[in-house]
PDB file of N, CA and C in Angstrom:
ATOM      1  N   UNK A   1     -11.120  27.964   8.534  1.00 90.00           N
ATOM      2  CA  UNK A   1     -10.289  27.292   7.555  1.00 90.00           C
ATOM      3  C   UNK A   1      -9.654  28.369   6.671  1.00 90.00           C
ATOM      4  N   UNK A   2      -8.806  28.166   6.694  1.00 92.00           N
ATOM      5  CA  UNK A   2      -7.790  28.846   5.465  1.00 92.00           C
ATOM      6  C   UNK A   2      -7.864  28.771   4.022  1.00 92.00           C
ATOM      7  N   UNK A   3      -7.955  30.109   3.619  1.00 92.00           N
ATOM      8  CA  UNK A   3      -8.060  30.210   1.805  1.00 92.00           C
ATOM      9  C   UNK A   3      -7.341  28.768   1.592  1.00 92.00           C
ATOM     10  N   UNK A   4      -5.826  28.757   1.846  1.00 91.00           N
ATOM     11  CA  UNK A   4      -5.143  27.699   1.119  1.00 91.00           C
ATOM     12  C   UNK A   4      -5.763  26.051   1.622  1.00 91.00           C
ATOM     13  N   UNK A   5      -6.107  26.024   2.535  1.00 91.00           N
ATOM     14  CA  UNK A   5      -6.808  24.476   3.067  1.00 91.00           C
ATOM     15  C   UNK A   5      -8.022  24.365   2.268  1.00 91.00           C
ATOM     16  N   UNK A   6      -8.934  25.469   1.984  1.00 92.00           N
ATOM     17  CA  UNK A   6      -9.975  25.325   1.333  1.00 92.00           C
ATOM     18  C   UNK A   6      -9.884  24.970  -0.213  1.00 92.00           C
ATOM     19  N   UNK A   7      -8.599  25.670  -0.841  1.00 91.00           N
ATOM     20  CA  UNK A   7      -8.087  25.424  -1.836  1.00 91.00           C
ATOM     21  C   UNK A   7      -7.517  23.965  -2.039  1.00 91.00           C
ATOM     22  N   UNK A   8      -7.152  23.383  -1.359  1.00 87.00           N
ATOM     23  CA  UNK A   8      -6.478  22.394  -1.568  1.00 87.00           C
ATOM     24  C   UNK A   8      -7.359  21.235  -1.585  1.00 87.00           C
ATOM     25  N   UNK A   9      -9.112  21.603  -0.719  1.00 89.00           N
ATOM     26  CA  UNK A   9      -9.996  20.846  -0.673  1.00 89.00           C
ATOM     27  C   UNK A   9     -10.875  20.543  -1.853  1.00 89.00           C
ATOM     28  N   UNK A  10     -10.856  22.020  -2.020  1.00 89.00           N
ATOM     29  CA  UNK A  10     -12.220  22.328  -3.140  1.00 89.00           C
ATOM     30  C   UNK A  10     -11.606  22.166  -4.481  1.00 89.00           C
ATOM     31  N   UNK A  11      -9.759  22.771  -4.882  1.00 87.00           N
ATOM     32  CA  UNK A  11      -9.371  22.426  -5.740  1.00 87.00           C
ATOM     33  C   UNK A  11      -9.888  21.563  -6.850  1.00 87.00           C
ATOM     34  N   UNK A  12      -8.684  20.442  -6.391  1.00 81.00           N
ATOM     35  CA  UNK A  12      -9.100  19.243  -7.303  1.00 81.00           C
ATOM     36  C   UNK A  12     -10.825  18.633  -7.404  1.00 81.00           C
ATOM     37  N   UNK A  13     -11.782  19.025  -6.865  1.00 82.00           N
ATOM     38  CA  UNK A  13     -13.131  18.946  -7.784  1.00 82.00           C
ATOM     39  C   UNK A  13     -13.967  19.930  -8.640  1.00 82.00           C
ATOM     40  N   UNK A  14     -12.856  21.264  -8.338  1.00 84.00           N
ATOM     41  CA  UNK A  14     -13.312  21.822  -9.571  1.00 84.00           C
ATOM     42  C   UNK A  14     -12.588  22.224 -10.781  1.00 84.00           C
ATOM     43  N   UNK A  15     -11.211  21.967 -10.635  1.00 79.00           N
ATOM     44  CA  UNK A  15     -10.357  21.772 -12.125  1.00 79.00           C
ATOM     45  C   UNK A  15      -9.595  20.287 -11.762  1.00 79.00           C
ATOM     46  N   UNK A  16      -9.624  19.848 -13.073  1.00 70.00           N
ATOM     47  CA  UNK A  16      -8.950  18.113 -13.204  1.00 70.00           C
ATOM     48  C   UNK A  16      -8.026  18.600 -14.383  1.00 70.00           C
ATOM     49  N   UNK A  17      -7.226  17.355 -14.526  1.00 66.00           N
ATOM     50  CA  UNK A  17      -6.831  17.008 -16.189  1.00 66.00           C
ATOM     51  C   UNK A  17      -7.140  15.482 -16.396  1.00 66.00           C
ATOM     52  N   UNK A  18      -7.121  15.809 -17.403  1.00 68.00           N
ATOM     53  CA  UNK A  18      -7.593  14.494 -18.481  1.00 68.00           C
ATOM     54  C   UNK A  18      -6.241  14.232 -19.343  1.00 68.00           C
ATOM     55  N   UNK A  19      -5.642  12.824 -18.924  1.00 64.00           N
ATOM     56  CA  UNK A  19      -4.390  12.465 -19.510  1.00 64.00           C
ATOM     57  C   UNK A  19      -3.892  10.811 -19.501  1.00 64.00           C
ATOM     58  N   UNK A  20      -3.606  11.011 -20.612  1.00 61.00           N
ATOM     59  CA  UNK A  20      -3.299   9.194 -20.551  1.00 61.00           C
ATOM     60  C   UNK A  20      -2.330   8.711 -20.731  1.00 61.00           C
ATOM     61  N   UNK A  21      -1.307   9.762 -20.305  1.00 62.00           N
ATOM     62  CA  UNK A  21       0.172   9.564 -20.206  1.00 62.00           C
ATOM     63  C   UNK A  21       0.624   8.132 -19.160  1.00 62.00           C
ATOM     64  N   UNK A  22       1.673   7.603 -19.437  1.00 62.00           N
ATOM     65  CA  UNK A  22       1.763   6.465 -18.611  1.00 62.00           C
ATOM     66  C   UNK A  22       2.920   6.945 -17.891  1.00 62.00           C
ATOM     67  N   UNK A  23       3.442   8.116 -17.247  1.00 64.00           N
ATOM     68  CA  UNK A  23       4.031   8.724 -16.759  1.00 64.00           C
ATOM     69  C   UNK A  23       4.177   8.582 -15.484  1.00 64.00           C
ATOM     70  N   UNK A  24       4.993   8.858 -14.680  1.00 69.00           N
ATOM     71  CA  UNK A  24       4.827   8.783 -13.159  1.00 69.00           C
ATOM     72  C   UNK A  24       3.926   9.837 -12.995  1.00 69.00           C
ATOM     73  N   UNK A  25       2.961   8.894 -12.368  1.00 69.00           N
ATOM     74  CA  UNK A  25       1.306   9.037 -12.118  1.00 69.00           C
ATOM     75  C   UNK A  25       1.448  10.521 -10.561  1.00 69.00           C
ATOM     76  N   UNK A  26       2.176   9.371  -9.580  1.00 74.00           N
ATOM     77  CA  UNK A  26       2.200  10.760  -8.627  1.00 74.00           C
ATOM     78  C   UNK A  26       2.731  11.797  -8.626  1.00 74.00           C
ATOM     79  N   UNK A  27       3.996  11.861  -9.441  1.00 70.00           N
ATOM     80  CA  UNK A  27       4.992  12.998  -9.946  1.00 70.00           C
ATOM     81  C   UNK A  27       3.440  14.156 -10.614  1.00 70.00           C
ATOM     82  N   UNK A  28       3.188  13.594 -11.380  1.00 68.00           N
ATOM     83  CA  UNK A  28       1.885  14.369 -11.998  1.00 68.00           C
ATOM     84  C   UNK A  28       1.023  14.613 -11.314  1.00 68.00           C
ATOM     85  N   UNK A  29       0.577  14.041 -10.321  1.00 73.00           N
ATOM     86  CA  UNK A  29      -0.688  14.962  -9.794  1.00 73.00           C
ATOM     87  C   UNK A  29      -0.508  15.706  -8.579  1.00 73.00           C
ATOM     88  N   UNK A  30       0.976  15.818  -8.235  1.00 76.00           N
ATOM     89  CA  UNK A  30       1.460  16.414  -7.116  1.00 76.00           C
ATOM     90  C   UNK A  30       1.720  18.148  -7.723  1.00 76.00           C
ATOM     91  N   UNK A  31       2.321  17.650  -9.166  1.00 76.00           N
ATOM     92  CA  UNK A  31       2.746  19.286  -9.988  1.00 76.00           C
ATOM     93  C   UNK A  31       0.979  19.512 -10.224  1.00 76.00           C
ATOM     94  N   UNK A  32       0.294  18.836 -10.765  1.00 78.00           N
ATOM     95  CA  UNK A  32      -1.139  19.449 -11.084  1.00 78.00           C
ATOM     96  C   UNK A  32      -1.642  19.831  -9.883  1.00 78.00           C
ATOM     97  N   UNK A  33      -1.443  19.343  -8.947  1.00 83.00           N
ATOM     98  CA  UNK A  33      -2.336  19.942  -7.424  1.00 83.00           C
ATOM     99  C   UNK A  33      -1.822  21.250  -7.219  1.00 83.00           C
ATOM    100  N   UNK A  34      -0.593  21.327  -7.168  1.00 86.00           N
ATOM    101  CA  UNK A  34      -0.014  23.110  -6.560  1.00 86.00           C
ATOM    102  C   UNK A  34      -0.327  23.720  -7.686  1.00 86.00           C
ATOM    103  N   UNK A  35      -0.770  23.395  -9.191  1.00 88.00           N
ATOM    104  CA  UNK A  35      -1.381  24.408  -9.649  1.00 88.00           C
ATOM    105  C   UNK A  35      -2.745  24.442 -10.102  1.00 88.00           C
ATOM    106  N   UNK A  36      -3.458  24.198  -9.164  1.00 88.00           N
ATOM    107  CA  UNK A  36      -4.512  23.593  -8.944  1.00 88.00           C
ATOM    108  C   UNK A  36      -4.995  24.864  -7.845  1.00 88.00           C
ATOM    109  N   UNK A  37      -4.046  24.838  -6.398  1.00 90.00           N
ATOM    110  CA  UNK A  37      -4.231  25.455  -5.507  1.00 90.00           C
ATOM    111  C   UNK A  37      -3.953  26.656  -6.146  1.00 90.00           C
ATOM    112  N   UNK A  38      -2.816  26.822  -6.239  1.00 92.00           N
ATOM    113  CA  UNK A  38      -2.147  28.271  -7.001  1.00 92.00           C
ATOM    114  C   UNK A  38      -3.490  29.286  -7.798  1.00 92.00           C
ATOM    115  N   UNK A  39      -4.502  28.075  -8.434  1.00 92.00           N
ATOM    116  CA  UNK A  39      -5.408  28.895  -9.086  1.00 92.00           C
ATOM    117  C   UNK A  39      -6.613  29.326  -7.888  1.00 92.00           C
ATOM    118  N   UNK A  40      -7.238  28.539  -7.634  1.00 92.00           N
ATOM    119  CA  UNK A  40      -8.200  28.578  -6.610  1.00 92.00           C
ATOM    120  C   UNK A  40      -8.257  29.147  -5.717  1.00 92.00           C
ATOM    121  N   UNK A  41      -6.879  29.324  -5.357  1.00 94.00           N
ATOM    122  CA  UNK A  41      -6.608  30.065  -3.564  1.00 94.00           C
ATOM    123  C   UNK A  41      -7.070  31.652  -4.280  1.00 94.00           C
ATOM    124  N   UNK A  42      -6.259  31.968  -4.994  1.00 95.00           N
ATOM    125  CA  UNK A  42      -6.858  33.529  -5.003  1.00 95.00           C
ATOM    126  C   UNK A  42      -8.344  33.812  -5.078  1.00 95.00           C
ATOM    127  N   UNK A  43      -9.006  32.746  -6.017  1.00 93.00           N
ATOM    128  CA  UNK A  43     -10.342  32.919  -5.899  1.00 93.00           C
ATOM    129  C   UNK A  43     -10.791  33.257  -4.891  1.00 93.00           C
ATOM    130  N   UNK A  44     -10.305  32.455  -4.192  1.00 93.00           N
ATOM    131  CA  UNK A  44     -11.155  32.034  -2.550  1.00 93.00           C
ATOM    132  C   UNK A  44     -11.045  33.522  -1.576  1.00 93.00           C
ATOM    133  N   UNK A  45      -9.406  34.117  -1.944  1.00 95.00           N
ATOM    134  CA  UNK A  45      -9.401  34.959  -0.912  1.00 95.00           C
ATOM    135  C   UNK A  45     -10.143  36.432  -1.543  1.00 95.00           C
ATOM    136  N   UNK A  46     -10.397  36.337  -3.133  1.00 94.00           N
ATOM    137  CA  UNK A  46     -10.998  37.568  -3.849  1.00 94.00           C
ATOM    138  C   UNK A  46     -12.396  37.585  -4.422  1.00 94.00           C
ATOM    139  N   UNK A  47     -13.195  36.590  -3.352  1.00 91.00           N
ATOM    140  CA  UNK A  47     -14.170  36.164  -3.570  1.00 91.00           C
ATOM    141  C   UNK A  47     -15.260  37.143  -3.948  1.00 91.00           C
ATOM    142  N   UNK A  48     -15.219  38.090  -3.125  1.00 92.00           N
ATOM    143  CA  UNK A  48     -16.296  39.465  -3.199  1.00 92.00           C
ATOM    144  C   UNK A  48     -16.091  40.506  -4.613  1.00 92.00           C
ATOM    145  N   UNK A  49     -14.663  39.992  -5.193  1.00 92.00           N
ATOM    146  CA  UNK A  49     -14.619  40.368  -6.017  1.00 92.00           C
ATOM    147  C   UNK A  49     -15.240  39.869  -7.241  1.00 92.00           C
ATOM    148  N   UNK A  50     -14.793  38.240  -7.400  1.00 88.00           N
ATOM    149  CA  UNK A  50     -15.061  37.653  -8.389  1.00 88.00           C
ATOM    150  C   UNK A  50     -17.071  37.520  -8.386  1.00 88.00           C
ATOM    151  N   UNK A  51     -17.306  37.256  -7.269  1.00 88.00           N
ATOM    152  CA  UNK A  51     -18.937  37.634  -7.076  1.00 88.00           C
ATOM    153  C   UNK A  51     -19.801  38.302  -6.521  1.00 88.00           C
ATOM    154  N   UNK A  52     -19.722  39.866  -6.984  1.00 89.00           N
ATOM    155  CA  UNK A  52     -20.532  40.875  -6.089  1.00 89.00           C
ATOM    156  C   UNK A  52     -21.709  40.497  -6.068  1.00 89.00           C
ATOM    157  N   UNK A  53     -22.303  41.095  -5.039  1.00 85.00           N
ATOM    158  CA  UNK A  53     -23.334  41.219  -4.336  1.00 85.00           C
ATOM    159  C   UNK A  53     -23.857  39.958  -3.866  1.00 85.00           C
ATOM    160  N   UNK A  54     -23.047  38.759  -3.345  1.00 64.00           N
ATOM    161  CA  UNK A  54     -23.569  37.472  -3.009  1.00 64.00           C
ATOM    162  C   UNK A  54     -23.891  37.651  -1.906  1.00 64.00           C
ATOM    163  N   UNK A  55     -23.918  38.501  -0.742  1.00 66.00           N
ATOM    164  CA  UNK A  55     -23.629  38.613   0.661  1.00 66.00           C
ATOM    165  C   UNK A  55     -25.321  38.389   0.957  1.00 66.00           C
ATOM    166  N   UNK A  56     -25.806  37.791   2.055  1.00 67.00           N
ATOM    167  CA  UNK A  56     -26.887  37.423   2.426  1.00 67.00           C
ATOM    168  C   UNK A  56     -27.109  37.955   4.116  1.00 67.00           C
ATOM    169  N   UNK A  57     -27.885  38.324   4.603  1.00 63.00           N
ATOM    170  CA  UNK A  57     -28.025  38.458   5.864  1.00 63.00           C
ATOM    171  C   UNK A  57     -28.926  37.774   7.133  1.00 63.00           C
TER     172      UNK A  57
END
């Protein structure tokens, strides 16, 4: 699986927003998802960075 598929999975359950705008609902969570991914994907691909020494054998 791909940084960005994983991102797009894992994303949205680990950053949300909280909003009670009565706004077009999907317009909004389509812009919150790509920056959603936008954040996560790098995580994903700089993982060893963000958590040394996790590696297990």
């Amino acid at each position: 699986m791909t940084p960005g598929n994983m991102a797009i999975v894992l994303g949205p359950n680990l950053l949300w927003t909280h909003s009670n705008e009565s706004g077009n609902m999907t317009e909004m969570m389509t812009t919150v998802s790509l920056q959603i991914v936008g954040i996560i994907e790098p995580i994903i691909q700089h993982a060893d960075w963000f958590f040394p020494g996790g590696e297990t054998h």
